[in-house]
Short mmCIF file of C-alpha atoms in Angstrom, two decimals:
data_model
loop_
_atom_site.label_atom_id
_atom_site.label_comp_id
_atom_site.label_asym_id
_atom_site.label_seq_id
_atom_site.Cartn_x
_atom_site.Cartn_y
_atom_site.Cartn_z
CA MET A 1 13.63 66.28 178.22
CA LYS A 2 14.62 69.78 178.29
CA PRO A 3 12.22 72.81 179.05
CA ILE A 4 11.52 75.00 176.86
CA ASN A 5 12.25 78.22 176.99
CA LEU A 6 10.27 80.87 175.53
CA HIS A 7 11.66 83.73 175.50
CA GLU A 8 16.21 81.62 174.00
CA LEU A 9 13.62 80.51 171.52
CA ASN A 10 11.66 83.96 170.74
CA ARG A 11 15.52 85.67 170.96
CA ALA A 12 17.29 82.69 168.77
CA TYR A 13 14.14 83.50 165.88
CA PHE A 14 14.41 86.63 165.95
CA LYS A 15 18.50 87.12 165.79
CA PHE A 16 17.89 84.04 162.68
CA ILE A 17 15.57 87.03 161.60
CA ILE A 18 17.59 90.07 161.87
CA HIS A 19 20.07 87.95 160.68
CA PHE A 20 18.80 86.60 157.03
CA VAL A 21 17.30 90.07 156.22
CA ILE A 22 20.71 91.52 156.63
CA LEU A 23 21.51 89.04 154.40
CA ILE A 24 18.72 89.78 151.61
CA LEU A 25 19.40 93.53 151.88
CA PHE A 26 23.53 92.86 151.92
CA VAL A 27 22.66 90.83 148.69
CA LEU A 28 19.60 93.12 146.62
CA VAL A 29 22.52 95.86 147.83
CA GLY A 30 25.25 93.92 145.39
CA VAL A 31 22.90 93.04 142.61
CA ALA A 32 22.39 96.37 142.64
CA CYS A 33 25.46 97.83 142.68
CA PHE A 34 26.32 95.51 140.03
CA PHE A 35 22.92 96.66 137.59
CA PHE A 36 24.42 99.67 137.73
CA THR A 37 27.75 98.74 137.18
CA SER A 38 26.60 96.67 134.09
CA ARG A 39 24.52 100.09 133.29
CA HIS A 40 27.62 102.07 133.31
CA GLU A 41 29.87 99.23 131.78
CA LEU A 42 26.89 99.84 128.50
CA GLN A 43 27.77 103.33 128.76
CA LEU A 44 31.95 103.45 128.41
CA LEU A 45 31.04 100.57 125.44
CA GLY A 46 28.93 103.06 123.16
CA GLU A 47 30.52 106.41 123.37
CA GLN A 48 33.06 104.09 122.67
CA SER A 49 31.45 102.22 119.53
CA ARG A 50 30.42 105.92 118.71
CA SER A 51 33.82 106.74 118.55
CA TYR A 52 34.99 103.92 116.59
CA ASP A 53 32.39 104.76 114.51
CA GLN A 54 33.23 108.47 113.56
CA LEU A 55 36.96 107.98 113.72
CA ALA A 56 36.17 105.05 110.75
CA TYR A 57 33.62 107.66 108.99
CA TYR A 58 36.45 109.95 109.02
CA ARG A 59 38.44 107.25 107.59
CA GLU A 60 36.65 106.09 105.70
CA GLU A 61 35.35 109.43 103.74
CA VAL A 62 40.03 110.07 103.76
CA THR A 63 40.03 107.25 101.87
CA SER A 64 37.50 107.85 99.69
CA ARG A 65 39.37 111.51 99.06
CA PHE A 66 42.93 109.43 98.28
CA ASP A 67 40.83 107.57 95.86
CA ASN A 68 39.68 110.27 93.73
CA VAL A 69 42.55 111.90 93.88
CA LEU A 70 44.16 109.12 92.21
CA LEU A 71 41.96 109.19 90.16
CA LYS A 72 42.13 112.09 88.95
CA PHE A 73 46.48 111.52 88.85
CA ARG A 74 45.15 108.28 86.24
CA SER A 75 43.59 110.40 84.42
CA LEU A 76 46.36 112.90 83.93
CA THR A 77 48.38 110.54 82.81
CA GLN A 78 45.63 110.27 79.91
CA TYR A 79 46.83 113.63 78.54
CA VAL A 80 49.99 113.62 75.81
CA ASN A 81 49.01 116.28 73.63
CA ALA A 82 49.97 119.71 74.68
CA ASP A 83 47.70 121.87 73.38
CA ALA A 84 45.28 124.62 74.70
CA GLN A 85 42.92 122.49 75.62
CA GLU A 86 44.25 119.32 77.20
CA LEU A 87 46.28 121.74 79.66
CA SER A 88 42.69 123.35 80.79
CA ASN A 89 41.58 119.82 80.73
CA GLN A 90 44.69 119.54 83.14
CA ALA A 91 44.37 122.58 85.13
CA LEU A 92 41.04 121.54 86.10
CA LEU A 93 41.97 117.67 87.28
CA ILE A 94 45.10 119.36 89.18
CA ASN A 95 42.66 121.84 90.48
CA GLY A 96 40.32 119.65 91.94
CA VAL A 97 43.18 117.22 93.47
CA GLN A 98 44.41 120.60 95.30
CA SER A 99 40.55 120.81 96.60
CA ASP A 100 40.36 117.13 97.42
CA ASN A 101 43.99 117.51 99.60
CA ASN A 102 42.72 120.26 100.69
CA ARG A 103 39.52 118.48 102.37
CA VAL A 104 41.96 115.77 103.42
CA ARG A 105 43.91 118.14 105.58
CA GLY A 106 40.87 120.15 106.85
CA LEU A 107 39.17 116.40 108.35
CA LEU A 108 42.28 115.34 109.18
CA ASP A 109 43.22 119.32 111.51
CA GLU A 110 39.59 119.35 112.81
CA ARG A 111 40.26 115.62 114.08
CA LYS A 112 43.67 116.33 115.10
CA GLN A 113 42.32 118.78 117.37
CA LEU A 114 40.30 116.30 119.42
CA GLU A 115 42.44 113.47 119.34
CA VAL A 116 45.81 112.24 117.95
CA VAL A 117 46.07 108.51 116.21
CA PRO A 118 49.23 107.38 114.66
CA SER A 119 47.05 107.19 111.02
CA TYR A 120 46.07 110.67 111.31
CA GLU A 121 50.82 110.79 110.30
CA LEU A 122 50.80 108.61 107.52
CA TYR A 123 47.01 110.66 106.07
CA GLY A 124 49.41 113.91 106.82
CA LYS A 125 52.31 112.78 104.58
CA MET A 126 50.17 111.74 102.09
CA THR A 127 48.40 114.58 101.57
CA LYS A 128 51.82 116.71 101.69
CA ASN A 129 53.44 114.60 99.08
CA VAL A 130 49.74 114.34 96.46
CA MET A 131 50.83 118.44 97.18
CA VAL A 132 53.74 116.95 95.86
CA LEU A 133 52.76 114.80 93.27
CA ALA A 134 50.35 117.77 92.11
CA SER A 135 52.35 121.04 91.85
CA LEU A 136 55.23 118.76 89.43
CA LYS A 137 52.57 117.88 87.15
CA ASP A 138 51.26 121.16 87.02
CA SER A 139 54.79 122.51 86.53
CA LEU A 140 55.73 119.92 83.66
CA SER A 141 52.74 120.43 82.17
CA GLN A 142 53.07 123.88 81.89
CA THR A 143 56.61 122.78 80.86
CA ARG A 144 55.96 120.62 78.09
CA PHE A 145 53.13 123.66 77.07
CA GLN A 146 55.49 126.07 76.57
CA MET A 147 57.79 124.07 74.93
CA GLU A 148 56.15 122.49 71.96
CA SER A 149 54.63 126.83 71.99
CA LEU A 150 58.69 127.54 71.83
CA ARG A 151 58.63 124.30 69.36
CA GLU A 152 55.57 126.00 67.05
CA GLN A 153 57.80 129.23 67.32
CA LEU A 154 61.17 128.37 66.44
CA GLU A 155 59.21 126.12 63.30
CA ALA A 156 57.33 128.69 62.00
CA CYS A 157 60.76 131.28 62.06
CA GLY A 158 62.19 128.65 60.31
CA ASN A 159 59.95 129.00 57.89
CA SER A 160 59.49 132.25 57.63
CA THR A 161 63.02 132.47 56.83
CA LYS A 162 63.57 129.42 54.49
CA LYS A 163 60.53 131.65 52.48
CA ALA A 164 62.66 135.10 52.49
CA MET A 165 65.70 133.32 51.66
CA LYS A 166 63.94 132.44 49.19
CA LYS A 167 62.89 135.45 48.48
CA LEU A 168 66.55 136.97 48.37
CA ASN A 169 67.75 134.48 46.31
CA GLY A 170 64.70 134.98 43.91
CA TYR A 171 63.42 131.73 44.35
#
């Protein structure tokens, strides 16, 4: 049997306890770093989620505006007569289309300053096309109204010419 060396045994226990405490501290630091990293990741994901929600809100707003524009364009096709009342209604609808289109352009300009998303380019092209369509529809309705008024003037002129011919001929 070996003699017990109390001094070496105490030193070995002390080394073991020191190493064990260092290991526990290292584990605690690792766990703390894990939780700090998880919290930071959660904050980043929350920010990303908010930006995606905001982007979805803007896309939904733009889509609803374009749907409203489409509805107004469809109601514009229902006008077939060229009288003043229909021309006034068409002008109101075209002004509504242009105001909705300007709101969409404002939203897009506001968002383009913050970040550039490829869908904004598509929306920008769509707003340009809506502007062209609205101006074409406006000019077509104006032309149709002018043609109708010229036709009425021509018929009135023809009628007055016929009346004058009848008076001159004595009929």
